PDB file of C-alpha atoms in Angstrom:
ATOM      1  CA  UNK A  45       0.000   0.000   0.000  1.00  0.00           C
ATOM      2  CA  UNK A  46       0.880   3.637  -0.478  1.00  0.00           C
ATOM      3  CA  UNK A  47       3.203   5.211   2.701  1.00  0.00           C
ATOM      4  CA  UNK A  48       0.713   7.670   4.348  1.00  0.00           C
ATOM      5  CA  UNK A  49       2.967  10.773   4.123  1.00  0.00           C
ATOM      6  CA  UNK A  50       3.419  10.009  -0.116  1.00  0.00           C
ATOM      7  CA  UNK A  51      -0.100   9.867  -0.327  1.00  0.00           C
ATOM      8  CA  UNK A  52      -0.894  13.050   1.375  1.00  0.00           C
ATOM      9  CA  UNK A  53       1.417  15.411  -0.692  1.00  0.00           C
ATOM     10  CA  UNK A  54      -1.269  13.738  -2.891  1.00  0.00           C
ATOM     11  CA  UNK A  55      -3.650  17.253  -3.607  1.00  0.00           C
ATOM     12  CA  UNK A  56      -7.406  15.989  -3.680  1.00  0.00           C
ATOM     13  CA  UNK A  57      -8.184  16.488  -7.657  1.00  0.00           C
ATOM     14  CA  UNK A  58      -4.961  14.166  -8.848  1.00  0.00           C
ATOM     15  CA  UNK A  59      -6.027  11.555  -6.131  1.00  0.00           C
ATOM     16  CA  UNK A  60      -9.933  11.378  -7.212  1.00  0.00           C
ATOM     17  CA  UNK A  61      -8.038  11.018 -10.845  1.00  0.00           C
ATOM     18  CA  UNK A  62      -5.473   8.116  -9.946  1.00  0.00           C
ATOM     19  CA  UNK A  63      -8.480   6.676  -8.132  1.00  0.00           C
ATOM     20  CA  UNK A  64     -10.187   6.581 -11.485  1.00  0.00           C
ATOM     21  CA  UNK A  65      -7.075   4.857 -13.092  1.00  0.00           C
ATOM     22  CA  UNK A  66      -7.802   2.422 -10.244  1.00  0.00           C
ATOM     23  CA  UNK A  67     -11.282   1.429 -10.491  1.00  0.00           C
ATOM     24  CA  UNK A  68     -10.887   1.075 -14.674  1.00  0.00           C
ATOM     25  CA  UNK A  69      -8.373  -1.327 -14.590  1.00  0.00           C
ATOM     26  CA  UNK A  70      -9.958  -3.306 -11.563  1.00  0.00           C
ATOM     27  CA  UNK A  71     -13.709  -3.187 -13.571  1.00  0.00           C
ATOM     28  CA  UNK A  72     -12.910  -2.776 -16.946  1.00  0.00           C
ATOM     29  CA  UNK A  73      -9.283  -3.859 -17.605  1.00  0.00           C
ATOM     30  CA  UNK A  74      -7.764  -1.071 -19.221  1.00  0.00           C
ATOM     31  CA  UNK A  75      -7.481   3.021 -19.156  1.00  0.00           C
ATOM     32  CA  UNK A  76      -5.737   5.383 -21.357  1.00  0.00           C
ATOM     33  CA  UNK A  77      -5.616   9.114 -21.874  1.00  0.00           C
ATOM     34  CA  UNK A  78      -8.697   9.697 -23.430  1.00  0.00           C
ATOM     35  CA  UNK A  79     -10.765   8.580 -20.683  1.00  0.00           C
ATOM     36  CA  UNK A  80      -8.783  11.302 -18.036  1.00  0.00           C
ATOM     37  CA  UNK A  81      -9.259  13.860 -20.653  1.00  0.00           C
ATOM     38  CA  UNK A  82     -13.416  13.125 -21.405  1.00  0.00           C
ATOM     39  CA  UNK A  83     -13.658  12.537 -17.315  1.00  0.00           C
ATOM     40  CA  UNK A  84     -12.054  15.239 -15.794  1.00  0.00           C
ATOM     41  CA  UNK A  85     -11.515  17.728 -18.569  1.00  0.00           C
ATOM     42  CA  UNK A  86      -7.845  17.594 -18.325  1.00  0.00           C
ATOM     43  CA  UNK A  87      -5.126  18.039 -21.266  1.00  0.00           C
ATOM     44  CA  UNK A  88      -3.242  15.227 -22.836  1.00  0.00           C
ATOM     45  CA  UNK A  89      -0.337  16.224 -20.823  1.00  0.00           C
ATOM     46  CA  UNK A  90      -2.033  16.276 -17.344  1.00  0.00           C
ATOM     47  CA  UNK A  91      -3.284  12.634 -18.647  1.00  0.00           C
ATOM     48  CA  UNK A  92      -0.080  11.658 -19.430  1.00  0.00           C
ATOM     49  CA  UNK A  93       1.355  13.108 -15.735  1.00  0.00           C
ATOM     50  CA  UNK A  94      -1.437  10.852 -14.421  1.00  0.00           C
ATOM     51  CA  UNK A  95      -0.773   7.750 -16.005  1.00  0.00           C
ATOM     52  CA  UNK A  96       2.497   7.906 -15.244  1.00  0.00           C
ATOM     53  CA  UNK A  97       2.502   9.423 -11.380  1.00  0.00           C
ATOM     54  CA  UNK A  98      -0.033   5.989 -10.833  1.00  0.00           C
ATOM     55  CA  UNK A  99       2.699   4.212 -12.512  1.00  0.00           C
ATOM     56  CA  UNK A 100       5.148   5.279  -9.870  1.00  0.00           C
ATOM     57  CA  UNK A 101       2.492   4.167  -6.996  1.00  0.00           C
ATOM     58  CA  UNK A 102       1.949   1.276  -8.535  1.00  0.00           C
ATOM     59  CA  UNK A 103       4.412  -0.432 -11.151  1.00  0.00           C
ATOM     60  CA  UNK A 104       2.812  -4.156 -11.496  1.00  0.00           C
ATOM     61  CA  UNK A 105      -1.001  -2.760 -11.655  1.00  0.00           C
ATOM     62  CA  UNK A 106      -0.830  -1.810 -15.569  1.00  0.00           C
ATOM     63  CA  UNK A 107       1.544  -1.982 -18.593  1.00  0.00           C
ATOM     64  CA  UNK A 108       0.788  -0.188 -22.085  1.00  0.00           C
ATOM     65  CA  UNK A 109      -0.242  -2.436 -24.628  1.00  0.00           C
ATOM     66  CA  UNK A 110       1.278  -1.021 -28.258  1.00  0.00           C
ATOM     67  CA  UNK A 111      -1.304  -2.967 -30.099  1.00  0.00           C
ATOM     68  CA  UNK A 112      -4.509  -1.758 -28.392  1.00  0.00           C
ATOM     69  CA  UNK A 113      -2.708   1.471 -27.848  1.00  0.00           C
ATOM     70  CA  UNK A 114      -3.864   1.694 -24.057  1.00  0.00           C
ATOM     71  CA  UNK A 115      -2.774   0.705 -20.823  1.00  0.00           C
ATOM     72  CA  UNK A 116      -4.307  -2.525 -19.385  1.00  0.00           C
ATOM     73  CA  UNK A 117      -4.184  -4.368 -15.857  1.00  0.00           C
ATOM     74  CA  UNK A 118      -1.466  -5.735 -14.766  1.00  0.00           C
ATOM     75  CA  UNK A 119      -1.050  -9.701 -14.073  1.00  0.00           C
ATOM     76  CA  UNK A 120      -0.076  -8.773 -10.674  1.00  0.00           C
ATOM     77  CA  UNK A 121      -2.230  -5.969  -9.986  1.00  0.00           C
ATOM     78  CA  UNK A 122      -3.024  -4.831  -6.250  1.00  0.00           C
ATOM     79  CA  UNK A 123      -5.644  -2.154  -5.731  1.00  0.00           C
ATOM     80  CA  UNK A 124      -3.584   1.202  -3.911  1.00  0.00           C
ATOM     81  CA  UNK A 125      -5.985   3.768  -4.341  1.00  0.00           C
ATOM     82  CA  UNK A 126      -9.289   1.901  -3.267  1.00  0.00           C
ATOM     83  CA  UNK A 127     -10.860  -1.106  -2.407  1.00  0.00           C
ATOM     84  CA  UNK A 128     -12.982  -2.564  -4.790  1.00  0.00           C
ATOM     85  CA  UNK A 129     -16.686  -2.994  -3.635  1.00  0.00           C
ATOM     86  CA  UNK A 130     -19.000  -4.366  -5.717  1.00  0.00           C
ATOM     87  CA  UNK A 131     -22.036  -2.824  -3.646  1.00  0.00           C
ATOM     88  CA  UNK A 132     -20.833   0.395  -4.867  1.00  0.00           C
ATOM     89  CA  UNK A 133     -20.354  -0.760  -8.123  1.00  0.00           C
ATOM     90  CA  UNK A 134     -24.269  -2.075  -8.622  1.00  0.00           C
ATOM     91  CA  UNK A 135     -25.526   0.929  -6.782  1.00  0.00           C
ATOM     92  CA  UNK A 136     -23.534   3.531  -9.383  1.00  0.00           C
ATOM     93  CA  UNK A 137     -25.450   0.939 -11.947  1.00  0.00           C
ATOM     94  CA  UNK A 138     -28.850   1.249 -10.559  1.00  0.00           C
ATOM     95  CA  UNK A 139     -28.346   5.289 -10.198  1.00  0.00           C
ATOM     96  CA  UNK A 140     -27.289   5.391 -14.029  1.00  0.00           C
ATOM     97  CA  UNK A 141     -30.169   2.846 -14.943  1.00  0.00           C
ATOM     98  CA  UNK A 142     -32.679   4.883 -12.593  1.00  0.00           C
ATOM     99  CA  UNK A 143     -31.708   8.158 -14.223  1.00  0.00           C
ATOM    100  CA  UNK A 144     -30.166   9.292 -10.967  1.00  0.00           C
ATOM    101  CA  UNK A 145     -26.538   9.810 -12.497  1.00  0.00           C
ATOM    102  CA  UNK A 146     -25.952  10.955 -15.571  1.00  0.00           C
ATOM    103  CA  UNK A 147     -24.199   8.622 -17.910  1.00  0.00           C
ATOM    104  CA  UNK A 148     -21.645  10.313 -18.851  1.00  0.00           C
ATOM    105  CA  UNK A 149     -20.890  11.176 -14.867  1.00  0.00           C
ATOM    106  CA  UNK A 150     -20.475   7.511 -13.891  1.00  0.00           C
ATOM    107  CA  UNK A 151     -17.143   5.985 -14.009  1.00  0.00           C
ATOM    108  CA  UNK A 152     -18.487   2.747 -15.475  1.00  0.00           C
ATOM    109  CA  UNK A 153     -17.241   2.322 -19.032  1.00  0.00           C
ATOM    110  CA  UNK A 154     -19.352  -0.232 -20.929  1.00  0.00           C
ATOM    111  CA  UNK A 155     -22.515  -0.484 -18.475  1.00  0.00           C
ATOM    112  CA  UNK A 156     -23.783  -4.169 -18.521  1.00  0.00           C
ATOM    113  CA  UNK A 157     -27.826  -4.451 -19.479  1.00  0.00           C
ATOM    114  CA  UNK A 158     -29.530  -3.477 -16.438  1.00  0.00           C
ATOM    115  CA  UNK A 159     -32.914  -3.853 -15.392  1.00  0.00           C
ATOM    116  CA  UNK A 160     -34.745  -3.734 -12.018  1.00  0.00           C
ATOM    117  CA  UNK A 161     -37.979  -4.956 -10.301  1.00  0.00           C
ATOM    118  CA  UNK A 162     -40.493  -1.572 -10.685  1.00  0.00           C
ATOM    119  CA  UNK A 163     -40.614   0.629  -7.768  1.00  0.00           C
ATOM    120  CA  UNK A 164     -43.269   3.267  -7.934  1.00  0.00           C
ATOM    121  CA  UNK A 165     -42.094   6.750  -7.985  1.00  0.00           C
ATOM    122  CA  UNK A 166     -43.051   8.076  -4.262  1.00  0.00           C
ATOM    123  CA  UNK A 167     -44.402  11.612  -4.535  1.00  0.00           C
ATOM    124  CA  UNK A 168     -42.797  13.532  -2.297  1.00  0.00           C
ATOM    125  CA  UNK A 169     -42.634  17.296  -3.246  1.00  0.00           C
ATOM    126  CA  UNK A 170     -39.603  18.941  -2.937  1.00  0.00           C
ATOM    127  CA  UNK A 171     -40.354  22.061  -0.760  1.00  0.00           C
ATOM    128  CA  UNK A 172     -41.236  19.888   2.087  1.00  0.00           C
ATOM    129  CA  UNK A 173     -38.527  17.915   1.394  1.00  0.00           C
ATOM    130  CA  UNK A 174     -36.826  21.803   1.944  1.00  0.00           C
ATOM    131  CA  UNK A 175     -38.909  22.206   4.939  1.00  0.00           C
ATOM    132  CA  UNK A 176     -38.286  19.380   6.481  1.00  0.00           C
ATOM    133  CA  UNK A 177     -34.325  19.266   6.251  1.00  0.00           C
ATOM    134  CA  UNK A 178     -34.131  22.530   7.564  1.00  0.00           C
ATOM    135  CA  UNK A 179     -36.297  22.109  10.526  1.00  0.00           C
ATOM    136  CA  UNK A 180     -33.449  19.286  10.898  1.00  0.00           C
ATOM    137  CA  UNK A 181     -30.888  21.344  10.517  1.00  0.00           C
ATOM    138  CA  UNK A 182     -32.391  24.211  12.804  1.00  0.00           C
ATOM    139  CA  UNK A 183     -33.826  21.706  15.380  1.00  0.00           C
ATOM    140  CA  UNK A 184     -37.363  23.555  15.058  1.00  0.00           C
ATOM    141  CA  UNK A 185     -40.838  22.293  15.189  1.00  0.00           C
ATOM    142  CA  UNK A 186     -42.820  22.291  12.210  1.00  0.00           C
ATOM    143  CA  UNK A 187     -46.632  22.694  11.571  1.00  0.00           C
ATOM    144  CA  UNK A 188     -47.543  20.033   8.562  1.00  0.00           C
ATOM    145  CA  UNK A 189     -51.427  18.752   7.096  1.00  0.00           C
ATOM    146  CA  UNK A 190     -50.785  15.114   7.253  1.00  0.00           C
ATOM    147  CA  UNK A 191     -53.091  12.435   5.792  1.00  0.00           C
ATOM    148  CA  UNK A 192     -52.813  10.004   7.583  1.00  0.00           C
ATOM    149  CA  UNK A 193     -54.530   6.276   6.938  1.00  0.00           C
ATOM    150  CA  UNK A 194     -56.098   6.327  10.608  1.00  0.00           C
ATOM    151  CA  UNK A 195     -57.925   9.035   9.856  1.00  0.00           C
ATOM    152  CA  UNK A 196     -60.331   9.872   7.072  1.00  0.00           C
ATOM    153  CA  UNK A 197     -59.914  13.285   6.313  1.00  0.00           C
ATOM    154  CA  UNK A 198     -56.181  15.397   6.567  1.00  0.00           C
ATOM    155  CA  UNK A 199     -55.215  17.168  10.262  1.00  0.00           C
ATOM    156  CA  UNK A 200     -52.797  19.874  10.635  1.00  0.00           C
ATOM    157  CA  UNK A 201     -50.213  19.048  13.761  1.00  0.00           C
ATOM    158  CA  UNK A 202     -46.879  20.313  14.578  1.00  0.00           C
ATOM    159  CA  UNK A 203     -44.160  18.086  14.576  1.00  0.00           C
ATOM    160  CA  UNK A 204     -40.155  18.198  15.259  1.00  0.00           C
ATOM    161  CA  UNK A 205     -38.645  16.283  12.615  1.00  0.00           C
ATOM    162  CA  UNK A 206     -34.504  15.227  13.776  1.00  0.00           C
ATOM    163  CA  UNK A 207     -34.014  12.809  11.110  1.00  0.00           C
ATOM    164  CA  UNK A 208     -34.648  11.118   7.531  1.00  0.00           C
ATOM    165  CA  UNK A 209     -35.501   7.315   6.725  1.00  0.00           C
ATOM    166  CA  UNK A 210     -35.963   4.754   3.944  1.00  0.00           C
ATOM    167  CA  UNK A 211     -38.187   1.561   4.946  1.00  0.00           C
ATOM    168  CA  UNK A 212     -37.052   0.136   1.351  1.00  0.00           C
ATOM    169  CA  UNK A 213     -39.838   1.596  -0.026  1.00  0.00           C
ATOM    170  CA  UNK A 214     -40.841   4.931   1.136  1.00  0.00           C
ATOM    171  CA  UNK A 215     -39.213   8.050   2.932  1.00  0.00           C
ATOM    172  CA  UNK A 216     -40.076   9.266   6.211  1.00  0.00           C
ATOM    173  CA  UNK A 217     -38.914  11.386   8.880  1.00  0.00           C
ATOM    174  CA  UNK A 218     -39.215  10.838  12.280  1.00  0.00           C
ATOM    175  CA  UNK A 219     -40.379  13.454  14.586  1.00  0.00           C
ATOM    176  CA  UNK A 220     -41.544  14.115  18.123  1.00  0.00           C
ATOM    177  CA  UNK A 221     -45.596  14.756  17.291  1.00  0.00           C
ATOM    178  CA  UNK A 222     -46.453  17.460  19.531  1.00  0.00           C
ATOM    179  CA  UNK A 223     -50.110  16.327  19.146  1.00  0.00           C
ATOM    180  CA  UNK A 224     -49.745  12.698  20.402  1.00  0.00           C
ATOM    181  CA  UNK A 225     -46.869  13.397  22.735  1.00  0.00           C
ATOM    182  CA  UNK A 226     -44.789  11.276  21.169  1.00  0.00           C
ATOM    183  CA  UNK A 227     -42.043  10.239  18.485  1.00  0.00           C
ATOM    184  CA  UNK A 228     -43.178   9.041  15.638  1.00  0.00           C
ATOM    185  CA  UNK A 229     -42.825   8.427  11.493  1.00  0.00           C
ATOM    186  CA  UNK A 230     -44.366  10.530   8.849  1.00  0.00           C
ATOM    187  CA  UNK A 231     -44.403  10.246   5.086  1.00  0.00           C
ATOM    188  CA  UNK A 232     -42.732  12.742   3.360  1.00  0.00           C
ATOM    189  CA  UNK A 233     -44.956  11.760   0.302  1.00  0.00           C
ATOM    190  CA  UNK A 234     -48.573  12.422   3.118  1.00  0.00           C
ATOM    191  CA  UNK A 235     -47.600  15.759   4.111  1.00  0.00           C
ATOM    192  CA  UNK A 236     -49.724  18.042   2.065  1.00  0.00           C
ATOM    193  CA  UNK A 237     -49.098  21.181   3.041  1.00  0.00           C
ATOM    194  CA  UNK A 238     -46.549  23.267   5.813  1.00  0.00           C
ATOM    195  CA  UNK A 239     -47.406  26.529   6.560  1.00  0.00           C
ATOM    196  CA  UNK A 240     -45.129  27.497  10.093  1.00  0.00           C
ATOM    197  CA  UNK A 241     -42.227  26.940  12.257  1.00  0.00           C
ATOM    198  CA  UNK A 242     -41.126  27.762  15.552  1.00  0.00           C
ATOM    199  CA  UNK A 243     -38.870  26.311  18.405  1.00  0.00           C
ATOM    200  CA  UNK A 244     -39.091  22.720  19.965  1.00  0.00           C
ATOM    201  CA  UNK A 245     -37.690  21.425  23.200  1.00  0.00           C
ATOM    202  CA  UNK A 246     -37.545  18.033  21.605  1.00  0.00           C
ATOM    203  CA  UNK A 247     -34.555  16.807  20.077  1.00  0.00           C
ATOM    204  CA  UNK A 248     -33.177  13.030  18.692  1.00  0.00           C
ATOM    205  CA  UNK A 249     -31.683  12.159  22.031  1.00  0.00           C
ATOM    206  CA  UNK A 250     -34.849  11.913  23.339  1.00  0.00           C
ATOM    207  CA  UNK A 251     -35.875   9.534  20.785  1.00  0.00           C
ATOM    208  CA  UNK A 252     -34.672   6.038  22.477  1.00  0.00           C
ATOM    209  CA  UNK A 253     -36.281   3.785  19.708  1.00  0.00           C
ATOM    210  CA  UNK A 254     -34.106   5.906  17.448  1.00  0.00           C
ATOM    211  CA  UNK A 255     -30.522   5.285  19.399  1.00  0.00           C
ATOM    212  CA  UNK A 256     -31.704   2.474  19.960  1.00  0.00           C
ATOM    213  CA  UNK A 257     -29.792  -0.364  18.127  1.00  0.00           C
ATOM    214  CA  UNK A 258     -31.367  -3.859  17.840  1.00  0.00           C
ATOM    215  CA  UNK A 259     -28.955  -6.888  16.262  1.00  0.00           C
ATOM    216  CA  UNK A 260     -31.421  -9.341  14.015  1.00  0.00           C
ATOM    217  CA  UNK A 261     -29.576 -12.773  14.105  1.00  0.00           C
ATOM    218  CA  UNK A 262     -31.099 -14.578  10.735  1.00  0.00           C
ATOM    219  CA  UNK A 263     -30.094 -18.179   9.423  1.00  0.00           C
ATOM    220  CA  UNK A 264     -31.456 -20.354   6.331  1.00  0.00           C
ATOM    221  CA  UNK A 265     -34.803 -22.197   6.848  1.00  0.00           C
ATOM    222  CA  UNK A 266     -34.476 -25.023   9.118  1.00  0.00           C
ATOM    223  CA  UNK A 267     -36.552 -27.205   6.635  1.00  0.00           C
ATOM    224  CA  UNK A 268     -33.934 -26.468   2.953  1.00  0.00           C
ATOM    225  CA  UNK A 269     -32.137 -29.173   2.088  1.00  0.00           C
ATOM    226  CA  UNK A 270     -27.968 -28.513   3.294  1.00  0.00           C
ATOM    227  CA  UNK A 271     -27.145 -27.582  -0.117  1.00  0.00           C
ATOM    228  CA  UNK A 272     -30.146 -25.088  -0.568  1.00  0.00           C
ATOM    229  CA  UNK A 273     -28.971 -23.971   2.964  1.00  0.00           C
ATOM    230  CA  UNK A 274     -25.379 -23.443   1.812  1.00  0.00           C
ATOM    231  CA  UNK A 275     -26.759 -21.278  -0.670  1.00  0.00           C
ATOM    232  CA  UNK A 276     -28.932 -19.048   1.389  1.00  0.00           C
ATOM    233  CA  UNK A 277     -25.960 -18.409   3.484  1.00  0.00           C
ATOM    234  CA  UNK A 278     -23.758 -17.280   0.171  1.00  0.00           C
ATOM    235  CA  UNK A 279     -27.166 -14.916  -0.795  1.00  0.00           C
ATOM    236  CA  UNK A 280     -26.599 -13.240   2.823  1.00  0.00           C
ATOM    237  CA  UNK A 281     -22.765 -13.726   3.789  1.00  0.00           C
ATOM    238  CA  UNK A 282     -23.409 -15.875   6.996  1.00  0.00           C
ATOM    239  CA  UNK A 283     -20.805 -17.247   9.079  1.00  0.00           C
ATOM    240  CA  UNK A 284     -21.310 -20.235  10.877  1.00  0.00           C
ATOM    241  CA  UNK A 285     -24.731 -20.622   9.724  1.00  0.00           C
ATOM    242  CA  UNK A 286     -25.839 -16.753  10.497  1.00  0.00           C
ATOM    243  CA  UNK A 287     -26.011 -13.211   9.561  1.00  0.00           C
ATOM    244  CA  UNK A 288     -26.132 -10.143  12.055  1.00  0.00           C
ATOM    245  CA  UNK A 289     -27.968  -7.196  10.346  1.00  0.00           C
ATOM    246  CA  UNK A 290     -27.873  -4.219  12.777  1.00  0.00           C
ATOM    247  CA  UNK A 291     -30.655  -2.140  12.505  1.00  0.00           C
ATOM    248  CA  UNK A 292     -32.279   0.987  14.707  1.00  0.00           C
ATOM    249  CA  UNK A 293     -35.254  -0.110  17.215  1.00  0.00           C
ATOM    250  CA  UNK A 294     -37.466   2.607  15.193  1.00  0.00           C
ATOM    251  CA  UNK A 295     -37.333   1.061  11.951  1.00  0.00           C
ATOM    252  CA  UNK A 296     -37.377  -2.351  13.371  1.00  0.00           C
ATOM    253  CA  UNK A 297     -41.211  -2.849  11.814  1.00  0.00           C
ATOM    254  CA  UNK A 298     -39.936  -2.261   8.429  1.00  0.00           C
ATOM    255  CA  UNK A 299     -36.659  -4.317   8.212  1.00  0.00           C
ATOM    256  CA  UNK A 300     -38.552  -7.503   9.322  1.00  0.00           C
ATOM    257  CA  UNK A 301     -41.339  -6.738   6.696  1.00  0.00           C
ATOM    258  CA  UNK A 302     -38.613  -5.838   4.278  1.00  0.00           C
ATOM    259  CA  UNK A 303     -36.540  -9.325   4.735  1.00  0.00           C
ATOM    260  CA  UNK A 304     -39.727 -11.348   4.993  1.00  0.00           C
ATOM    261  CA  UNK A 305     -40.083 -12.048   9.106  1.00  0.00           C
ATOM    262  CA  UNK A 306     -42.739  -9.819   9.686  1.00  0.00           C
ATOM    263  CA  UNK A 307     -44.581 -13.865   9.574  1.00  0.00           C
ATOM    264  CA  UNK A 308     -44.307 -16.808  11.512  1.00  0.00           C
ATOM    265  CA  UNK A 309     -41.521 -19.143   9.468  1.00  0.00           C
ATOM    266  CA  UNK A 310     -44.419 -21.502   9.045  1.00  0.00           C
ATOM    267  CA  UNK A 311     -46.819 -19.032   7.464  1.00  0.00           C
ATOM    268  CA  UNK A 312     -44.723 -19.563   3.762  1.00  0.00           C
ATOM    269  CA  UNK A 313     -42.938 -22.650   2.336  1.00  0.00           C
ATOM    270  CA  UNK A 314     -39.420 -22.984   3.067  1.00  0.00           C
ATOM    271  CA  UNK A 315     -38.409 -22.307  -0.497  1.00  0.00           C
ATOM    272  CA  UNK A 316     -40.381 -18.633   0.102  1.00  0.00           C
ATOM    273  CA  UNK A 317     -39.474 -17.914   3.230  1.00  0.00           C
ATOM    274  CA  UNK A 318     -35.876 -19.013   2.658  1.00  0.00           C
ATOM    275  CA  UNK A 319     -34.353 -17.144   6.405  1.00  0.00           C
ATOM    276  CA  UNK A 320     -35.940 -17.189   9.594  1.00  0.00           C
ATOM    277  CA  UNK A 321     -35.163 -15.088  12.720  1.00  0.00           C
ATOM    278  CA  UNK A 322     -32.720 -16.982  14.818  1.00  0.00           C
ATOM    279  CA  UNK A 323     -32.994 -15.210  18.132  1.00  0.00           C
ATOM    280  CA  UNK A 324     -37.005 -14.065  17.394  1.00  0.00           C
ATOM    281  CA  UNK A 325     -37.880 -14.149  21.296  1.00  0.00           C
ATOM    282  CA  UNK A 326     -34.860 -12.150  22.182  1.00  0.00           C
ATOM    283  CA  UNK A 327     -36.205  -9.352  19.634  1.00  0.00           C
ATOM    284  CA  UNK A 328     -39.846  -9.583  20.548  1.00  0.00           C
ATOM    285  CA  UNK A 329     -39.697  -9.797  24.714  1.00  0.00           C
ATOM    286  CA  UNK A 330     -37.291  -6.724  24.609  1.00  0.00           C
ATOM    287  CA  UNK A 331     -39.518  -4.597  22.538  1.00  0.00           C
ATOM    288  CA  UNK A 332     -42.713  -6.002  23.077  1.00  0.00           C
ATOM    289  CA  UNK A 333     -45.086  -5.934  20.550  1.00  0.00           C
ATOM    290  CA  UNK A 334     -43.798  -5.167  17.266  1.00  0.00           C
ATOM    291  CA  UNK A 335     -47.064  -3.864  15.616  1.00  0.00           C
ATOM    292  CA  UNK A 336     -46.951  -1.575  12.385  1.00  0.00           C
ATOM    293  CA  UNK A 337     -46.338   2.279  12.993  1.00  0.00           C
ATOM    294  CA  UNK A 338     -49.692   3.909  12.665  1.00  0.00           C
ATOM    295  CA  UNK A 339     -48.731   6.029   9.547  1.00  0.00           C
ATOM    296  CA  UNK A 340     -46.807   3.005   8.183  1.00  0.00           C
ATOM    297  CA  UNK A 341     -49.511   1.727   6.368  1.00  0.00           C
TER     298      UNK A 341
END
């Protein structure tokens, strides 16, 4: 690996660009000048300086081939710049496939064919978005109408939103609701309207169920065969026959309705239900109940 004091005479605009070099050889097997110059907007020379300064780093990660006329990986190549992740990888694919990123912004080269399971466009509007994160930001109370499924017709209540969340699905933020006393979620999608702000004496540490972390302990379905078992445990990167997936006490309702244990394992066939919750009465006696948020729905 690079020495830690060569590396920081490093300025941050040459090291995003010899990270670049990096993540082309390790994904697509080759870089050259052109791709520096169409990137990042440098000249040929600056291209060349690159190639060459990543060179010094790293001697065995790519030679020039004369015949293809561009540098490839190296037969003993060793990332220096980055470690290769492939969750990063399939989420910069999904963002260019989504419309997210621009294609022409993604380091990807030749994107693979890509296509996804539908997810319906949530409609949140982006001035409450605006509102919301800058209650956040200014730890204030804000006054919101908010449909809400209990309830049959919209209510105006004021509400002191500290954070953002994704269930999977949908975005929320969870606030201390001023008119139930309590912390709570809200879909940014159901708030129809905000019309005022003002000061709160609520503020995230006084959200428990938010600091709150609970570890979910899953393992394949007792009733796969072992090799269908072995192969669950690839899907989820068990050890020893089990995953630990972290997740906050708040959105505890959503990641077990998310992963499919929001049921008992006998409610599905094996082959559907495929994990079940390994330590299930740990999780349930220490939170009690876990019933459905009321604006979860």
């Amino acid at each position: 690996m690079i020495l830690e004091n060569d590396r920081s005479e490093l300025r941050w605009g040459v090291e995003q660009r010899l990270e670049f070099i990096e993540f082309r050889l390790f994904w697509e097997g080759y870089v050259n000048r052109s791709d520096l110059m169409e990137k990042f907007g440098v000249s040929v020379n600056q291209a060349s300086t690159d190639l060459n300064r990543y060179i010094g780093f790293a001697p065995d990660n790519m030679v020039y081939d004369k015949s293809a006329r561009t540098y490839v990986r190296g037969s003993e190549f060793k990332p220096q710049f980055l470690e290769p992740d492939a969750s990063r990888y399939l989420a910069q694919l999904q963002s260019v496939a989504d419309g997210i990123l621009d294609r022409e912004d993604a380091w990807i080269a030749n994107l693979p064919p890509y296509a996804a399971a539908p997810t319906p466009v949530r409609g949140v509007n982006s001035a409450t978005l605006r509102s919301v994160v800058g209650a956040i930001r200014r730890s204030e109370a804000v006054e919101v109408k908010y449909q809400s499924l209990s309830s049959p017709e919209p209510r105006w209540r004021w509400i002191a939103p500290h954070a953002i969340a994704f269930d999977g699905f949908r975005w929320h933020t969870r606030a201390f609701c001023q008119t139930d006393d309590c912390f709570k979620d809200f879909l940014l999608s159901r708030m129809l309207e905000i019309r005022g702000s003002g000061e709160s004496d609520k503020s995230a540490g006084d959200d428990h169920d938010w600091l709150a972390e609970i570890t979910l302990e899953v393992g394949p379905h007792p009733d796969l065969s072992e090799t269908q078992a072995k192969v669950i445990a690839l899907d989820y990167g068990m050890r020893g026959g089990k995953a630990k997936i972290k997740v906050r006490r708040a959105l505890l309702y959503y990641a077990l309705k998310r992963l499919g244990l929001d049921t008992a394992p006998e409610a599905r066939t094996p082959q559907d239900q495929q994990i079940v919750l390994i330590n299930r009465d740990e999780i349930f006696s220490g939170i009690g109940a876990a019933g459905a948020p009321e604006d979860s729905k």
